[in-house]
Short mmCIF file of C-alpha atoms and ligand atoms in Angstrom, two decimals:
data_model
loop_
_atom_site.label_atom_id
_atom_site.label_comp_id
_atom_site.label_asym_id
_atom_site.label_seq_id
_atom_site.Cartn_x
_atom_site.Cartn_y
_atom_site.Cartn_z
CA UNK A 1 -8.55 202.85 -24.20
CA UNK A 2 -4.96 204.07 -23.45
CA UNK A 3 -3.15 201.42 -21.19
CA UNK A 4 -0.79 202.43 -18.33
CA UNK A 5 2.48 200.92 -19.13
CA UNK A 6 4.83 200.12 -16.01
CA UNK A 7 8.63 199.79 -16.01
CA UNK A 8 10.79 197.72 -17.27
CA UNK A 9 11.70 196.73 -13.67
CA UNK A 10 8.45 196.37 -12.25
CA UNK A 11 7.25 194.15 -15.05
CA UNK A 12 10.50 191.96 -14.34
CA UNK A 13 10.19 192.01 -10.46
CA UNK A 14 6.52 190.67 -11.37
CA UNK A 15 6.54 188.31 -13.74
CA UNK A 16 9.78 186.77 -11.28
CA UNK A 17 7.62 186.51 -8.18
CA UNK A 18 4.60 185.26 -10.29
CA UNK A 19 2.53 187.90 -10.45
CA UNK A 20 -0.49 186.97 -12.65
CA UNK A 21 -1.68 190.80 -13.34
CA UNK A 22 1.81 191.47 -14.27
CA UNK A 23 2.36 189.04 -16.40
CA UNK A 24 -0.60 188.97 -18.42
CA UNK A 25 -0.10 193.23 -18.85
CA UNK A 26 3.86 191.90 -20.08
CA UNK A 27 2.09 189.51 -22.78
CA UNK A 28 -0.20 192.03 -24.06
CA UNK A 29 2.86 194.30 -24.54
CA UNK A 30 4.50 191.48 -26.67
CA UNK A 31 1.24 191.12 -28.61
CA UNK A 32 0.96 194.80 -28.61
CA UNK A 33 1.27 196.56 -32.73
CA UNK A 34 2.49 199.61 -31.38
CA UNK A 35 6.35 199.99 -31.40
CA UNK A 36 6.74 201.61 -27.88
CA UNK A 37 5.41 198.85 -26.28
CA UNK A 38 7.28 196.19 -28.45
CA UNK A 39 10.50 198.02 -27.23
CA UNK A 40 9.44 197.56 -24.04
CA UNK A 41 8.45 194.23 -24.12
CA UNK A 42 11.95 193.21 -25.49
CA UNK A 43 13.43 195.11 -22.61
CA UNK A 44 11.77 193.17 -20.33
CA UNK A 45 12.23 189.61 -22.33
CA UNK A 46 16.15 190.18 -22.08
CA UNK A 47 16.01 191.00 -18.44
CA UNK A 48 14.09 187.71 -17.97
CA UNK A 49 16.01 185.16 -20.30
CA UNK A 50 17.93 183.52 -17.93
CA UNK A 51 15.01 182.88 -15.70
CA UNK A 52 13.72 180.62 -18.99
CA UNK A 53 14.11 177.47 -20.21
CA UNK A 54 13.68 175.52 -17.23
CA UNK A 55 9.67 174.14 -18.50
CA UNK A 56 8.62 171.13 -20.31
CA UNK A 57 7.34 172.13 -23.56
CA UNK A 58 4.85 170.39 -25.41
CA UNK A 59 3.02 171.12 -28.47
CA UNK A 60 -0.37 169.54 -29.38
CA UNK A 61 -1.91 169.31 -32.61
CA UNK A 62 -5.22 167.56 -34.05
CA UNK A 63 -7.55 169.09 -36.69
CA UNK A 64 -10.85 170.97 -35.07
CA UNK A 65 -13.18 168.61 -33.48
CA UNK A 66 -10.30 165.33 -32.74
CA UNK A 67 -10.75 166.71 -28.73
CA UNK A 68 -7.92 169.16 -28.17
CA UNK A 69 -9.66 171.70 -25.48
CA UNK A 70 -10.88 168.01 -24.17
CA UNK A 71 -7.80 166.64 -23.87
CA UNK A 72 -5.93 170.40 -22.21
CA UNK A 73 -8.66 170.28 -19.79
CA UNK A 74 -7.85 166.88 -18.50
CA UNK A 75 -4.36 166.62 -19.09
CA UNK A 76 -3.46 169.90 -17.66
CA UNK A 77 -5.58 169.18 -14.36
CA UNK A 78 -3.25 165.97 -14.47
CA UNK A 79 -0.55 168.08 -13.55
CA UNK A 80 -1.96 170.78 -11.58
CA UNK A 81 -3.11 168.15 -8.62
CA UNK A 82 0.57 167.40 -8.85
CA UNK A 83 0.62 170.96 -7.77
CA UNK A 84 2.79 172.08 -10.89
CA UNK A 85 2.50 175.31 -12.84
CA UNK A 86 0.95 174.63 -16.23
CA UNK A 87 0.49 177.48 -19.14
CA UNK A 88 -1.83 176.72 -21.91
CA UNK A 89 -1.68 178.53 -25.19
CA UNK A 90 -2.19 178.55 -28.58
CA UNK A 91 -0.98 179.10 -32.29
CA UNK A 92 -4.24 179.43 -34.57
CA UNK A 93 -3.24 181.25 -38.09
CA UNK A 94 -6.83 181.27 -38.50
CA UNK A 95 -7.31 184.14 -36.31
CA UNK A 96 -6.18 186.38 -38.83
CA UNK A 97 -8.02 184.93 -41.69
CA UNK A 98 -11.51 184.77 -40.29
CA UNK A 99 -11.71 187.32 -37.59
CA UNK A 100 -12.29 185.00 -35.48
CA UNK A 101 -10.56 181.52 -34.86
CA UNK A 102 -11.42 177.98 -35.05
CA UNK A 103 -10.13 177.65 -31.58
CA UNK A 104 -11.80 180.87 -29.88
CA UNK A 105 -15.02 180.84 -30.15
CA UNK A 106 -16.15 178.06 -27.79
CA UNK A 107 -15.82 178.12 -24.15
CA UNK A 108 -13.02 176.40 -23.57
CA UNK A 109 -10.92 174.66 -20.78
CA UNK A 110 -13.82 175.29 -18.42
CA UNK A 111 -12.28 174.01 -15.03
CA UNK A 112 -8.83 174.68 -16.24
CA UNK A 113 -9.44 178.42 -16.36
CA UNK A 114 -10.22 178.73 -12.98
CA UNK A 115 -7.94 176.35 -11.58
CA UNK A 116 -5.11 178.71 -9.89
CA UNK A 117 -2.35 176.53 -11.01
CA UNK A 118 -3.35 176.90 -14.56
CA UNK A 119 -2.87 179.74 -17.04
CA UNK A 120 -4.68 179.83 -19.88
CA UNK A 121 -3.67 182.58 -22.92
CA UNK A 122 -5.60 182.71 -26.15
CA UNK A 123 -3.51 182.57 -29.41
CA UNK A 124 -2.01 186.78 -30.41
CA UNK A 125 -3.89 188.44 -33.36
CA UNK A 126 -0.83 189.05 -36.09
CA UNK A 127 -0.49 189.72 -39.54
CA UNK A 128 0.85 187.00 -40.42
CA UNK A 129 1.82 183.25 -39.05
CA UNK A 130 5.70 184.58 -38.30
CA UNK A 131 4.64 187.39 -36.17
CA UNK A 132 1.87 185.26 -34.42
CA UNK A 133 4.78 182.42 -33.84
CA UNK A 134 6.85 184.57 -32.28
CA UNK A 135 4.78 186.43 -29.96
CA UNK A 136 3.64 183.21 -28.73
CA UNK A 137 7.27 181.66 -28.51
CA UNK A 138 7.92 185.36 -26.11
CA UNK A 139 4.87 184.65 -23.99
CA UNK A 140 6.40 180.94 -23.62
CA UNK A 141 9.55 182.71 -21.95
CA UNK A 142 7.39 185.07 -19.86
CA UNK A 143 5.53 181.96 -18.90
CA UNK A 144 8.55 180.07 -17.62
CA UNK A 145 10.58 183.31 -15.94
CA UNK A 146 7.04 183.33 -13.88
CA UNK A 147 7.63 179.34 -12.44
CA UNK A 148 5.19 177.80 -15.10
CA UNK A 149 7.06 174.46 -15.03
CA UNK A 150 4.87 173.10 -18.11
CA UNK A 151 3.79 174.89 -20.80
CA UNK A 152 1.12 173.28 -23.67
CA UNK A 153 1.11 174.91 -26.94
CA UNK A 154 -1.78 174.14 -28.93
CA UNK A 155 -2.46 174.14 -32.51
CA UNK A 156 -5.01 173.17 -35.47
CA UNK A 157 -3.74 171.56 -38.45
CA UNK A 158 -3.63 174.71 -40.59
CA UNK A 159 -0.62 175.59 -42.67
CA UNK A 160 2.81 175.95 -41.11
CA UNK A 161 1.51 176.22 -37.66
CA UNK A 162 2.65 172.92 -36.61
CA UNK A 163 6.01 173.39 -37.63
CA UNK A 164 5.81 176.66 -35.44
CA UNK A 165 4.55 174.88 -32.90
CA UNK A 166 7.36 171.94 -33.21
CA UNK A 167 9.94 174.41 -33.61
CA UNK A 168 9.33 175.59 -30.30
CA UNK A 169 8.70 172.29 -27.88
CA UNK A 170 9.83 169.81 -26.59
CA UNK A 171 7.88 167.34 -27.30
CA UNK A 172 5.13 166.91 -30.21
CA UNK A 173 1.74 164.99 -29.43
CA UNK A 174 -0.72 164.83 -32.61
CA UNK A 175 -4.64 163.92 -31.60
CA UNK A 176 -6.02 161.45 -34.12
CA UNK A 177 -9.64 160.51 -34.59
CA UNK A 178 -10.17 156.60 -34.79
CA UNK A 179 -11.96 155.87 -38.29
CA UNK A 180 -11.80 159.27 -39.65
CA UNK A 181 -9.78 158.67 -42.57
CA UNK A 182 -6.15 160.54 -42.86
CA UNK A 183 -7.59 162.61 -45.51
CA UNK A 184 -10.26 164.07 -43.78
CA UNK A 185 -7.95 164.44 -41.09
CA UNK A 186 -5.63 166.63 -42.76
CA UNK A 187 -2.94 164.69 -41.86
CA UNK A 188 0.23 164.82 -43.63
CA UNK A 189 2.45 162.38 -43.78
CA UNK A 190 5.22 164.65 -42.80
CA UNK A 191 3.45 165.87 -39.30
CA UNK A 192 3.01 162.45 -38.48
CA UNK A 193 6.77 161.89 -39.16
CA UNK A 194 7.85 165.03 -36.77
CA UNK A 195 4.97 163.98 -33.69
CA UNK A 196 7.04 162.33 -30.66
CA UNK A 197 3.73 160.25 -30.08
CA UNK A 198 0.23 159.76 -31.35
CA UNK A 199 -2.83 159.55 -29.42
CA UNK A 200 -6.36 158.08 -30.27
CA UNK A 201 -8.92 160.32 -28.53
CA UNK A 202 -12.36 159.84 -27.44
CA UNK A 203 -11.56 155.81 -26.95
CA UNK A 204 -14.66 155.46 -25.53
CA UNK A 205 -18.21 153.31 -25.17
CA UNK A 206 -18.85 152.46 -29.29
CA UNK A 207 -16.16 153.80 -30.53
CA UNK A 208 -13.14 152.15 -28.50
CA UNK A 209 -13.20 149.03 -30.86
CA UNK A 210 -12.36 151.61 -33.19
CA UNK A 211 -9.80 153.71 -31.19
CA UNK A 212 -8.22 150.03 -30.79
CA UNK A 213 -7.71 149.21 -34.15
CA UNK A 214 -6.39 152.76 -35.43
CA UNK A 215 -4.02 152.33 -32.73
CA UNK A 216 -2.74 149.09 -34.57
CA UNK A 217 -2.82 151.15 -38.26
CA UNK A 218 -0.87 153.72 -36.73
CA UNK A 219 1.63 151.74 -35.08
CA UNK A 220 2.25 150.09 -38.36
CA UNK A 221 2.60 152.90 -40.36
CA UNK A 222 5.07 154.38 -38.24
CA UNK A 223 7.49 151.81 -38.45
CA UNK A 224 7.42 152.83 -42.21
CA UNK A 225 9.36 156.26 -41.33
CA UNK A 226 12.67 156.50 -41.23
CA UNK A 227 14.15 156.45 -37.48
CA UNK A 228 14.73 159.36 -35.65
CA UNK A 229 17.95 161.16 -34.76
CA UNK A 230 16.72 161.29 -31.17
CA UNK A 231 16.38 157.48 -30.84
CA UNK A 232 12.48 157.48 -30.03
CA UNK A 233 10.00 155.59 -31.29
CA UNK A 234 6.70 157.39 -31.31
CA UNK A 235 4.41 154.77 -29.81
CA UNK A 236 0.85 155.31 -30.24
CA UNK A 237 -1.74 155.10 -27.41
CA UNK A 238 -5.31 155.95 -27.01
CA UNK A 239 -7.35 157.71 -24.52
CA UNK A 240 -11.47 159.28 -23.33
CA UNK A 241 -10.05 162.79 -22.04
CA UNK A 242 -13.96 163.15 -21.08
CA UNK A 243 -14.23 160.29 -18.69
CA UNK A 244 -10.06 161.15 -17.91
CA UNK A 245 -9.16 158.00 -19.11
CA UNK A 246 -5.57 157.23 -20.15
CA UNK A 247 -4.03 160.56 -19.53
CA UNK A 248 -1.54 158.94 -16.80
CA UNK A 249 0.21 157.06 -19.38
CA UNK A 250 0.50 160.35 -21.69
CA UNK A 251 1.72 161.53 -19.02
CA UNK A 252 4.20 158.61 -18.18
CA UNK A 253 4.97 158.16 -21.49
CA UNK A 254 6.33 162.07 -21.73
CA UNK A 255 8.40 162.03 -18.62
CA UNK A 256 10.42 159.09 -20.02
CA UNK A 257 10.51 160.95 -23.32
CA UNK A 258 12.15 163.63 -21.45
CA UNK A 259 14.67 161.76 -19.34
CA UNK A 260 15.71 159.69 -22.78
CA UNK A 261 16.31 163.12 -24.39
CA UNK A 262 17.73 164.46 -21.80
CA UNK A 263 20.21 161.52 -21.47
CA UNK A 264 21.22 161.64 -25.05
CA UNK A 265 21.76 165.07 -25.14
CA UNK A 266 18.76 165.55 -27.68
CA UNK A 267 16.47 167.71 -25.30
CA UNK A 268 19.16 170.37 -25.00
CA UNK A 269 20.62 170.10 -28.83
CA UNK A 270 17.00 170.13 -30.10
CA UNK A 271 16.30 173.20 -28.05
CA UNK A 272 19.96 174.72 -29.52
CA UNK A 273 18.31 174.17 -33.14
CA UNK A 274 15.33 175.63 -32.23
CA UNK A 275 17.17 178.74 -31.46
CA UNK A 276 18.94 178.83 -34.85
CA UNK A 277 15.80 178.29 -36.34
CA UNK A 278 14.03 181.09 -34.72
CA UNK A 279 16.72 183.49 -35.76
CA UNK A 280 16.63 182.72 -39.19
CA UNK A 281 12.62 182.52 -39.58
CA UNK A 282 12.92 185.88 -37.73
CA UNK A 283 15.19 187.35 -40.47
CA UNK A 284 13.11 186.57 -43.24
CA UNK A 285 10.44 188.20 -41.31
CA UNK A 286 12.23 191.10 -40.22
CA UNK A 287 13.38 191.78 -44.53
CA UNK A 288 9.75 190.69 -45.39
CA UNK A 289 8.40 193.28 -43.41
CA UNK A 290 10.60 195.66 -44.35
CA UNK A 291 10.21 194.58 -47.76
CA UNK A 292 6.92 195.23 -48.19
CA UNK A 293 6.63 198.64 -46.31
CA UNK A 294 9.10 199.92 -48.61
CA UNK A 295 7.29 202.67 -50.28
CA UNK A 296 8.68 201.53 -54.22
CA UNK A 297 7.94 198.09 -53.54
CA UNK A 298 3.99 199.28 -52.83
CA UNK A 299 4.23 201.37 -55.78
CA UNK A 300 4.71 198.11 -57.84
CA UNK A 301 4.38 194.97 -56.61
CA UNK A 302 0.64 194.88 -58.14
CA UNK A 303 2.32 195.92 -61.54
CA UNK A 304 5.02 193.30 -60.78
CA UNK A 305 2.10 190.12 -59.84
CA UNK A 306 -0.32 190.83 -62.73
CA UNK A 307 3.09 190.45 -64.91
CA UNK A 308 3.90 187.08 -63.14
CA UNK A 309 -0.09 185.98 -62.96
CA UNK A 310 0.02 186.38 -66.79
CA UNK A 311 3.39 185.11 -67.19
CA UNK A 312 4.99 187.61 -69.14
CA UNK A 313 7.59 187.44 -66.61
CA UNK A 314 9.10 184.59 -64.07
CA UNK A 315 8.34 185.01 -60.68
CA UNK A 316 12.32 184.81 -59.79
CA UNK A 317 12.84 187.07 -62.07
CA UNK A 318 10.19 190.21 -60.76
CA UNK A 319 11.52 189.29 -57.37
CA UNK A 320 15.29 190.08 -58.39
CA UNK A 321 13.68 193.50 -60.35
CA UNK A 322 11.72 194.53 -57.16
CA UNK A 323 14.62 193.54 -55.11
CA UNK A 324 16.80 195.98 -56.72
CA UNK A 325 14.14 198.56 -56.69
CA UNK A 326 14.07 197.93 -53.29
CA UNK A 327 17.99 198.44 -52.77
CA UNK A 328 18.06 201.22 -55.22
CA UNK A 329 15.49 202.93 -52.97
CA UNK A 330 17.22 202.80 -50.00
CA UNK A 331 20.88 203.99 -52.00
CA UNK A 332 18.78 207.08 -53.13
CA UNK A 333 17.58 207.55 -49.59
CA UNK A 334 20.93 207.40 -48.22
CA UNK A 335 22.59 209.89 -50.46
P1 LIG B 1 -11.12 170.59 -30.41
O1 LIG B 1 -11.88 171.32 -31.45
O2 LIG B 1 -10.05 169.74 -30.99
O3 LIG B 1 -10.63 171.47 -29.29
O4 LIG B 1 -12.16 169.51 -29.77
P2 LIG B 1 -13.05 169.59 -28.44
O5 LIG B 1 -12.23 169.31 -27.24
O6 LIG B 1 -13.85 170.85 -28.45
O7 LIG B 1 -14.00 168.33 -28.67
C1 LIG B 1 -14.86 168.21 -29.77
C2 LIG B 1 -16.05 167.34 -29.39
O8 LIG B 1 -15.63 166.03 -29.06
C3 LIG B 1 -16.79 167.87 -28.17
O9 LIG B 1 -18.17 167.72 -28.38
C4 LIG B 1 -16.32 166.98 -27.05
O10 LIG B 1 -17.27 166.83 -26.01
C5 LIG B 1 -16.08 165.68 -27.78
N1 LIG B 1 -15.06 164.88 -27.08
C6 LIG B 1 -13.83 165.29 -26.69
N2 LIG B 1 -13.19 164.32 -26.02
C7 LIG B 1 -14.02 163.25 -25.98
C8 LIG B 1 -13.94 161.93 -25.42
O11 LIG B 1 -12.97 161.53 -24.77
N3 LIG B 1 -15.00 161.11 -25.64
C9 LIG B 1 -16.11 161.51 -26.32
N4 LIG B 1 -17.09 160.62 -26.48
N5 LIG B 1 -16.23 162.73 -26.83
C10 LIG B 1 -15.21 163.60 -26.66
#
């Protein structure tokens, strides 16, 4: 169905006074394929920067199951009888794999959705993880020019996502199931060295004996890592999001996160990084795509893999060949 698109200026006069219509009709330009639209959308993103940047950012990650949409629910509600602005979404690479995603297909957040201080986006369709990243990382800014003042970012443990996902908060909270084993949990060792704090979920009836004594694993194998330029120690704490238990000391145990960043000057030189970051993960994307498009490169690049699959040729090797095809190609088109 053919959507009406607005201007550039009522899109900005929306999402700055808040309006929810608006701003969701914004997002689904950034999410849009269609190149119109993405021109829009940027139009509108630049108009809005300096209204951004003023959230708390915090990414959450846990494998499928540990209690996320649990934890969102009761967490975010937390903050929203504190009357503040929270924005929920989501980074799931398995969207793109499956058709559907791990995180989507349950009703989730159930109270949260309908709480009017809440905002709840599912994770952009996309190609690929880059694309899906940034959208995501845009709908964050359209989130905060609107007066969200914290914004959740959710993730499974698939992939790179949680490096997307760290890249672009403040703070990093990974959900740990007592007992589980780290295997099973898909934890690896380097998430657990990038999370700003760990949390045992569903410490509850049976299982908070359990919940108690992961708490005392975990703790000890953080002290193995190396310690962190910020001068944090992740501590480790446990909580029953269903019975709403322990989410004020998440909570307190954020806000002093924040005002120790803050007072070091890690919160904004983190947030500097993240920038730099962005722009280079958004060249490779921007050559990738471009890359790949390129009508030589489709032309060979199955040639070019069975050659490397059989190793008749290095993989570093067909890259610099294609490359030059590539550049070739685009000489030829020039002249
Ligand atoms: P997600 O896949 O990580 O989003 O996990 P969910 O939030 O959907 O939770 C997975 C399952 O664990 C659901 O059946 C929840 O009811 C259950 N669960 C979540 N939090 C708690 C908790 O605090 N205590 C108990 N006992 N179960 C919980």
């Amino acid at each position: 169905m053919p959507r009406s698109r607005l201007s550039v200026q009522t899109y900005i006069d929306g999402i700055l006074t808040g309006n929810r219509v608006i701003l969701s009709q914004a997002i689904t330009l950034i999410e849009s394929n269609l190149m119109s639209d993405n021109i829009l959308a940027q139009e509108v993103l630049q108009s809005i920067m300096p209204h951004t940047g003023k959230s708390i950012r915090i990414g959450i990650t846990g494998v499928p199951g540990v209690g996320k949409s649990t934890f969102i629910e009761s967490f975010g509600t937390l903050f929203t009888k504190e009357n503040k602005k929270i924005a929920v979404l989501a980074i799931d690479p398995t969207s793109q794999i499956s058709g559907g995603s791990i995180m989507g297909d349950k009703t989730r957040m159930e109270n949260l959705s309908i709480n009017k201080n809440a905002y709840i986006r599912p994770t952009p369709a996309g190609s690929s993880l880059g694309g899906v990243a940034r959208k995501t990382r845009e709908t964050m800014f359209l989130c905060e020019a609107a007066g969200f003042e914290v914004i959740l970012v959710e993730t499974v443990g698939v992939g790179q996502s949680e490096i997307a996902v760290k890249q672009m908060t403040d703070f990093f909270l990974l959900l740990m199931l007592a007992g589980a084993g780290d295997e099973l949990q898909g934890v690896k060792r380097g998430i657990m060295e990038v999370a700003d704090a760990l949390v045992i979920t569903k410490s509850d009836g049976e299982n908070q004996k359990n919940a108690n004594r992961a708490k005392i694993e975990y703790e000890n194998a953080l002290h193995l890592f190396p310690s962190k330029e910020n001068k944090w120690f992740p501590p480790v704490l446990t909580c029953a999001a269903l019975q709403n238990q322990g989410m004020e000391n998440i909570l307190t145990m954020i806000e002093k996160y924040i005002i120790h960043t803050k007072n070091n000057d890690f919160f904004i030189t983190q947030r500097e990084k993240q920038n730099l970051y962005w722009l280079h993960q958004n060249i490779k994307d921007v050559f990738e795509e471009k890359f790949y498009q390129n009508q030589h490169i489709k032309n060979s690049i199955e040639e070019y893999e069975n050659k490397v699959k059989n190793g008749n040729i290095l993989p570093w090797q067909a890259a610099k060949l294609l490359w030059n095809m590539y550049e070739n190609g685009l000489e030829n088109k020039g002249s």
